[in-house]
mmCIF file with all atom_site columns, C-alpha atoms in Angstrom:
data_model
loop_
_atom_site.group_PDB
_atom_site.id
_atom_site.type_symbol
_atom_site.label_atom_id
_atom_site.label_alt_id
_atom_site.label_comp_id
_atom_site.label_asym_id
_atom_site.label_entity_id
_atom_site.label_seq_id
_atom_site.pdbx_PDB_ins_code
_atom_site.Cartn_x
_atom_site.Cartn_y
_atom_site.Cartn_z
_atom_site.occupancy
_atom_site.B_iso_or_equiv
_atom_site.pdbx_formal_charge
_atom_site.auth_seq_id
_atom_site.auth_comp_id
_atom_site.auth_asym_id
_atom_site.auth_atom_id
_atom_site.pdbx_PDB_model_num
ATOM 1   C CA . UNK N 1 1   ? 1.112   10.785  17.106 1.00 56.00 ? 8   UNK N CA 1
ATOM 2   C CA . UNK N 1 2   ? 3.127   8.770   15.124 1.00 74.00 ? 9   UNK N CA 1
ATOM 3   C CA . UNK N 1 3   ? 2.911   4.584   13.980 1.00 92.00 ? 10  UNK N CA 1
ATOM 4   C CA . UNK N 1 4   ? 3.278   2.280   16.583 1.00 96.00 ? 11  UNK N CA 1
ATOM 5   C CA . UNK N 1 5   ? 5.753   -0.744  16.237 1.00 97.00 ? 12  UNK N CA 1
ATOM 6   C CA . UNK N 1 6   ? 6.292   -3.719  17.490 1.00 97.00 ? 13  UNK N CA 1
ATOM 7   C CA . UNK N 1 7   ? 8.429   -6.715  16.905 1.00 98.00 ? 14  UNK N CA 1
ATOM 8   C CA . UNK N 1 8   ? 6.187   -9.996  16.160 1.00 99.00 ? 15  UNK N CA 1
ATOM 9   C CA . UNK N 1 9   ? 7.467   -13.300 15.762 1.00 99.00 ? 16  UNK N CA 1
ATOM 10  C CA . UNK N 1 10  ? 5.434   -15.417 13.321 1.00 99.00 ? 17  UNK N CA 1
ATOM 11  C CA . UNK N 1 11  ? 5.098   -19.483 13.344 1.00 99.00 ? 18  UNK N CA 1
ATOM 12  C CA . UNK N 1 12  ? 4.087   -21.955 11.203 1.00 99.00 ? 19  UNK N CA 1
ATOM 13  C CA . UNK N 1 13  ? 1.313   -23.018 12.953 1.00 98.00 ? 20  UNK N CA 1
ATOM 14  C CA . UNK N 1 14  ? 0.726   -26.362 11.000 1.00 98.00 ? 21  UNK N CA 1
ATOM 15  C CA . UNK N 1 15  ? 4.487   -27.258 11.711 1.00 99.00 ? 22  UNK N CA 1
ATOM 16  C CA . UNK N 1 16  ? 3.889   -26.911 15.300 1.00 98.00 ? 23  UNK N CA 1
ATOM 17  C CA . UNK N 1 17  ? 0.739   -29.409 15.310 1.00 98.00 ? 24  UNK N CA 1
ATOM 18  C CA . UNK N 1 18  ? 3.568   -32.226 13.297 1.00 98.00 ? 25  UNK N CA 1
ATOM 19  C CA . UNK N 1 19  ? 5.939   -31.512 15.905 1.00 98.00 ? 26  UNK N CA 1
ATOM 20  C CA . UNK N 1 20  ? 3.371   -32.021 18.491 1.00 98.00 ? 27  UNK N CA 1
ATOM 21  C CA . UNK N 1 21  ? 2.142   -35.451 16.524 1.00 98.00 ? 28  UNK N CA 1
ATOM 22  C CA . UNK N 1 22  ? 5.956   -36.294 16.318 1.00 98.00 ? 29  UNK N CA 1
ATOM 23  C CA . UNK N 1 23  ? 5.956   -36.050 12.911 1.00 98.00 ? 30  UNK N CA 1
ATOM 24  C CA . UNK N 1 24  ? 8.092   -32.924 12.276 1.00 98.00 ? 31  UNK N CA 1
ATOM 25  C CA . UNK N 1 25  ? 11.873  -32.127 14.451 1.00 98.00 ? 32  UNK N CA 1
ATOM 26  C CA . UNK N 1 26  ? 11.180  -29.088 16.303 1.00 98.00 ? 33  UNK N CA 1
ATOM 27  C CA . UNK N 1 27  ? 14.497  -27.537 14.744 1.00 98.00 ? 34  UNK N CA 1
ATOM 28  C CA . UNK N 1 28  ? 12.846  -27.834 10.945 1.00 98.00 ? 35  UNK N CA 1
ATOM 29  C CA . UNK N 1 29  ? 9.582   -25.146 12.251 1.00 99.00 ? 36  UNK N CA 1
ATOM 30  C CA . UNK N 1 30  ? 9.393   -22.385 10.448 1.00 99.00 ? 37  UNK N CA 1
ATOM 31  C CA . UNK N 1 31  ? 9.224   -19.082 12.030 1.00 98.00 ? 38  UNK N CA 1
ATOM 32  C CA . UNK N 1 32  ? 10.488  -15.699 11.246 1.00 98.00 ? 39  UNK N CA 1
ATOM 33  C CA . UNK N 1 33  ? 10.207  -12.588 13.343 1.00 98.00 ? 40  UNK N CA 1
ATOM 34  C CA . UNK N 1 34  ? 9.343   -8.846  11.827 1.00 98.00 ? 41  UNK N CA 1
ATOM 35  C CA . UNK N 1 35  ? 8.728   -5.079  12.894 1.00 98.00 ? 42  UNK N CA 1
ATOM 36  C CA . UNK N 1 36  ? 4.870   -4.815  12.235 1.00 98.00 ? 43  UNK N CA 1
ATOM 37  C CA . UNK N 1 37  ? 2.659   -2.022  11.985 1.00 98.00 ? 44  UNK N CA 1
ATOM 38  C CA . UNK N 1 38  ? 0.127   -2.212  15.112 1.00 98.00 ? 45  UNK N CA 1
ATOM 39  C CA . UNK N 1 39  ? -3.042  -0.403  13.154 1.00 95.00 ? 46  UNK N CA 1
ATOM 40  C CA . UNK N 1 40  ? -5.931  -0.164  15.048 1.00 92.00 ? 47  UNK N CA 1
ATOM 41  C CA . UNK N 1 41  ? -8.052  0.677   11.942 1.00 91.00 ? 48  UNK N CA 1
ATOM 42  C CA . UNK N 1 42  ? -7.256  -2.588  10.476 1.00 94.00 ? 49  UNK N CA 1
ATOM 43  C CA . UNK N 1 43  ? -9.092  -5.693  11.303 1.00 95.00 ? 50  UNK N CA 1
ATOM 44  C CA . UNK N 1 44  ? -7.071  -8.576  9.916  1.00 96.00 ? 51  UNK N CA 1
ATOM 45  C CA . UNK N 1 45  ? -3.395  -9.661  10.092 1.00 98.00 ? 52  UNK N CA 1
ATOM 46  C CA . UNK N 1 46  ? -2.156  -8.795  7.052  1.00 98.00 ? 53  UNK N CA 1
ATOM 47  C CA . UNK N 1 47  ? 1.350   -10.556 5.639  1.00 99.00 ? 54  UNK N CA 1
ATOM 48  C CA . UNK N 1 48  ? 3.099   -9.908  2.653  1.00 98.00 ? 55  UNK N CA 1
ATOM 49  C CA . UNK N 1 49  ? 3.867   -12.744 0.122  1.00 98.00 ? 56  UNK N CA 1
ATOM 50  C CA . UNK N 1 50  ? 7.704   -12.888 1.280  1.00 98.00 ? 57  UNK N CA 1
ATOM 51  C CA . UNK N 1 51  ? 6.630   -13.412 4.697  1.00 99.00 ? 58  UNK N CA 1
ATOM 52  C CA . UNK N 1 52  ? 4.223   -16.384 3.501  1.00 99.00 ? 59  UNK N CA 1
ATOM 53  C CA . UNK N 1 53  ? 6.350   -18.342 1.717  1.00 98.00 ? 60  UNK N CA 1
ATOM 54  C CA . UNK N 1 54  ? 9.198   -18.063 3.891  1.00 98.00 ? 61  UNK N CA 1
ATOM 55  C CA . UNK N 1 55  ? 6.913   -18.813 7.060  1.00 99.00 ? 62  UNK N CA 1
ATOM 56  C CA . UNK N 1 56  ? 5.815   -22.600 4.053  1.00 98.00 ? 63  UNK N CA 1
ATOM 57  C CA . UNK N 1 57  ? 2.156   -21.116 4.298  1.00 99.00 ? 64  UNK N CA 1
ATOM 58  C CA . UNK N 1 58  ? -0.731  -22.400 2.396  1.00 98.00 ? 65  UNK N CA 1
ATOM 59  C CA . UNK N 1 59  ? -3.306  -20.077 0.670  1.00 98.00 ? 66  UNK N CA 1
ATOM 60  C CA . UNK N 1 60  ? -6.722  -21.780 0.895  1.00 97.00 ? 67  UNK N CA 1
ATOM 61  C CA . UNK N 1 61  ? -8.878  -19.123 0.205  1.00 95.00 ? 68  UNK N CA 1
ATOM 62  C CA . UNK N 1 62  ? -9.566  -15.923 -0.631 1.00 98.00 ? 69  UNK N CA 1
ATOM 63  C CA . UNK N 1 63  ? -11.347 -12.612 0.263  1.00 97.00 ? 70  UNK N CA 1
ATOM 64  C CA . UNK N 1 64  ? -12.014 -9.468  -0.440 1.00 97.00 ? 71  UNK N CA 1
ATOM 65  C CA . UNK N 1 65  ? -9.951  -6.788  1.108  1.00 95.00 ? 72  UNK N CA 1
ATOM 66  C CA . UNK N 1 66  ? -10.809 -3.114  1.421  1.00 94.00 ? 73  UNK N CA 1
ATOM 67  C CA . UNK N 1 67  ? -8.048  -0.518  1.742  1.00 89.00 ? 74  UNK N CA 1
ATOM 68  C CA . UNK N 1 68  ? -8.465  2.575   4.189  1.00 85.00 ? 75  UNK N CA 1
ATOM 69  C CA . UNK N 1 69  ? -8.977  4.606   0.645  1.00 91.00 ? 76  UNK N CA 1
ATOM 70  C CA . UNK N 1 70  ? -11.739 2.504   -0.109 1.00 92.00 ? 77  UNK N CA 1
ATOM 71  C CA . UNK N 1 71  ? -10.115 0.270   -2.873 1.00 95.00 ? 78  UNK N CA 1
ATOM 72  C CA . UNK N 1 72  ? -11.024 -3.300  -3.076 1.00 97.00 ? 79  UNK N CA 1
ATOM 73  C CA . UNK N 1 73  ? -9.262  -6.636  -4.208 1.00 96.00 ? 80  UNK N CA 1
ATOM 74  C CA . UNK N 1 74  ? -9.334  -9.644  -4.140 1.00 98.00 ? 81  UNK N CA 1
ATOM 75  C CA . UNK N 1 75  ? -6.611  -11.618 -1.650 1.00 98.00 ? 82  UNK N CA 1
ATOM 76  C CA . UNK N 1 76  ? -4.918  -14.799 -0.600 1.00 98.00 ? 83  UNK N CA 1
ATOM 77  C CA . UNK N 1 77  ? -5.845  -15.870 2.943  1.00 99.00 ? 84  UNK N CA 1
ATOM 78  C CA . UNK N 1 78  ? -3.787  -18.082 4.806  1.00 99.00 ? 85  UNK N CA 1
ATOM 79  C CA . UNK N 1 79  ? -3.886  -21.105 6.567  1.00 98.00 ? 86  UNK N CA 1
ATOM 80  C CA . UNK N 1 80  ? -3.028  -20.527 10.853 1.00 98.00 ? 87  UNK N CA 1
ATOM 81  C CA . UNK N 1 81  ? 0.220   -18.764 11.805 1.00 99.00 ? 88  UNK N CA 1
ATOM 82  C CA . UNK N 1 82  ? 0.879   -18.462 15.137 1.00 99.00 ? 89  UNK N CA 1
ATOM 83  C CA . UNK N 1 83  ? 1.320   -14.610 16.336 1.00 99.00 ? 90  UNK N CA 1
ATOM 84  C CA . UNK N 1 84  ? 3.368   -14.034 19.718 1.00 98.00 ? 91  UNK N CA 1
ATOM 85  C CA . UNK N 1 85  ? 3.667   -10.460 20.567 1.00 97.00 ? 92  UNK N CA 1
ATOM 86  C CA . UNK N 1 86  ? 4.757   -9.028  24.460 1.00 97.00 ? 93  UNK N CA 1
ATOM 87  C CA . UNK N 1 87  ? 5.304   -12.567 25.246 1.00 96.00 ? 94  UNK N CA 1
ATOM 88  C CA . UNK N 1 88  ? 1.386   -13.521 24.708 1.00 98.00 ? 95  UNK N CA 1
ATOM 89  C CA . UNK N 1 89  ? 0.544   -15.634 21.752 1.00 97.00 ? 96  UNK N CA 1
ATOM 90  C CA . UNK N 1 90  ? -3.138  -16.549 19.395 1.00 98.00 ? 97  UNK N CA 1
ATOM 91  C CA . UNK N 1 91  ? -3.372  -18.550 16.088 1.00 98.00 ? 98  UNK N CA 1
ATOM 92  C CA . UNK N 1 92  ? -5.052  -16.374 13.260 1.00 98.00 ? 99  UNK N CA 1
ATOM 93  C CA . UNK N 1 93  ? -5.697  -16.587 9.784  1.00 98.00 ? 100 UNK N CA 1
ATOM 94  C CA . UNK N 1 94  ? -3.871  -13.693 7.382  1.00 98.00 ? 101 UNK N CA 1
ATOM 95  C CA . UNK N 1 95  ? -4.440  -11.941 4.050  1.00 98.00 ? 102 UNK N CA 1
ATOM 96  C CA . UNK N 1 96  ? -1.951  -11.852 1.919  1.00 98.00 ? 103 UNK N CA 1
ATOM 97  C CA . UNK N 1 97  ? -1.646  -8.490  0.974  1.00 96.00 ? 104 UNK N CA 1
ATOM 98  C CA . UNK N 1 98  ? 0.897   -5.617  0.333  1.00 96.00 ? 105 UNK N CA 1
ATOM 99  C CA . UNK N 1 99  ? 4.645   -4.869  2.125  1.00 97.00 ? 106 UNK N CA 1
ATOM 100 C CA . UNK N 1 100 ? 4.812   -4.854  5.746  1.00 97.00 ? 107 UNK N CA 1
ATOM 101 C CA . UNK N 1 101 ? 3.543   -7.086  8.570  1.00 99.00 ? 108 UNK N CA 1
ATOM 102 C CA . UNK N 1 102 ? 0.327   -5.137  9.739  1.00 98.00 ? 109 UNK N CA 1
ATOM 103 C CA . UNK N 1 103 ? -1.296  -6.426  12.882 1.00 98.00 ? 110 UNK N CA 1
ATOM 104 C CA . UNK N 1 104 ? -4.936  -5.341  13.285 1.00 97.00 ? 111 UNK N CA 1
ATOM 105 C CA . UNK N 1 105 ? -7.839  -5.150  15.898 1.00 96.00 ? 112 UNK N CA 1
ATOM 106 C CA . UNK N 1 106 ? -8.409  -8.941  16.069 1.00 96.00 ? 113 UNK N CA 1
ATOM 107 C CA . UNK N 1 107 ? -4.818  -9.635  17.423 1.00 97.00 ? 114 UNK N CA 1
ATOM 108 C CA . UNK N 1 108 ? -4.925  -7.047  19.617 1.00 97.00 ? 115 UNK N CA 1
ATOM 109 C CA . UNK N 1 109 ? -8.521  -7.834  21.091 1.00 96.00 ? 116 UNK N CA 1
ATOM 110 C CA . UNK N 1 110 ? -7.324  -11.770 21.651 1.00 96.00 ? 117 UNK N CA 1
ATOM 111 C CA . UNK N 1 111 ? -4.015  -10.746 23.318 1.00 97.00 ? 118 UNK N CA 1
ATOM 112 C CA . UNK N 1 112 ? -5.897  -8.311  25.498 1.00 97.00 ? 119 UNK N CA 1
ATOM 113 C CA . UNK N 1 113 ? -3.298  -5.527  24.049 1.00 97.00 ? 120 UNK N CA 1
ATOM 114 C CA . UNK N 1 114 ? -3.214  -1.944  24.037 1.00 96.00 ? 121 UNK N CA 1
ATOM 115 C CA . UNK N 1 115 ? -1.769  0.966   21.848 1.00 96.00 ? 122 UNK N CA 1
ATOM 116 C CA . UNK N 1 116 ? -0.643  3.874   23.934 1.00 93.00 ? 123 UNK N CA 1
ATOM 117 C CA . UNK N 1 117 ? -0.560  6.480   20.787 1.00 88.00 ? 124 UNK N CA 1
ATOM 118 C CA . UNK N 1 118 ? 1.296   9.370   22.509 1.00 91.00 ? 125 UNK N CA 1
ATOM 119 C CA . UNK N 1 119 ? 4.084   7.115   23.448 1.00 93.00 ? 126 UNK N CA 1
ATOM 120 C CA . UNK N 1 120 ? 3.832   5.271   20.551 1.00 94.00 ? 127 UNK N CA 1
ATOM 121 C CA . UNK N 1 121 ? 4.173   1.581   22.312 1.00 95.00 ? 128 UNK N CA 1
ATOM 122 C CA . UNK N 1 122 ? 2.248   -1.693  22.462 1.00 97.00 ? 129 UNK N CA 1
ATOM 123 C CA . UNK N 1 123 ? 1.506   -2.678  26.162 1.00 96.00 ? 130 UNK N CA 1
ATOM 124 C CA . UNK N 1 124 ? -1.031  -5.497  28.001 1.00 96.00 ? 131 UNK N CA 1
ATOM 125 C CA . UNK N 1 125 ? -4.071  -4.619  29.040 1.00 95.00 ? 132 UNK N CA 1
ATOM 126 C CA . UNK N 1 126 ? -3.144  -2.452  32.728 1.00 93.00 ? 133 UNK N CA 1
ATOM 127 C CA . UNK N 1 127 ? -5.995  -4.712  33.724 1.00 94.00 ? 134 UNK N CA 1
ATOM 128 C CA . UNK N 1 128 ? -4.886  -7.442  33.359 1.00 94.00 ? 135 UNK N CA 1
ATOM 129 C CA . UNK N 1 129 ? -0.955  -7.187  33.212 1.00 93.00 ? 136 UNK N CA 1
ATOM 130 C CA . UNK N 1 130 ? -0.212  -11.016 33.904 1.00 93.00 ? 137 UNK N CA 1
ATOM 131 C CA . UNK N 1 131 ? -2.451  -12.930 30.670 1.00 94.00 ? 138 UNK N CA 1
ATOM 132 C CA . UNK N 1 132 ? -4.625  -11.835 28.547 1.00 94.00 ? 139 UNK N CA 1
ATOM 133 C CA . UNK N 1 133 ? -8.775  -12.013 29.779 1.00 93.00 ? 140 UNK N CA 1
ATOM 134 C CA . UNK N 1 134 ? -10.818 -12.568 26.647 1.00 88.00 ? 141 UNK N CA 1
ATOM 135 C CA . UNK N 1 135 ? -14.217 -11.071 26.148 1.00 83.00 ? 142 UNK N CA 1
ATOM 136 C CA . UNK N 1 136 ? -17.003 -13.966 25.406 1.00 85.00 ? 143 UNK N CA 1
ATOM 137 C CA . UNK N 1 137 ? -19.987 -11.794 24.890 1.00 79.00 ? 144 UNK N CA 1
#
């Protein structure tokens, strides 16, 4: 099994709110595409600092992040970012860490996406191919 990657579109959710309130022009919304590592072992969305800066995201909080090798470090947490994958979307805060975009389990669950490890691809849940279905209990 190899790594699974997918193209993700990231957009500053605060910018989108300003557009809806007619306080910003749509052309001013900060957005970026990236090849993201899809990591079922990660819980959260992870963005490198340069992506956070490109999107103009504030970093209002800190959390302790634990890596796969057990190391812990305090990292910044961003304000919400709109995440779009395979025509589906959700809004999520991100941990600011490392040098690549990582999509973790919470995003996959909220978007009802599955990882096909054999084919090394991301796909919509076959039981819900047209739209995500989110479990509430």
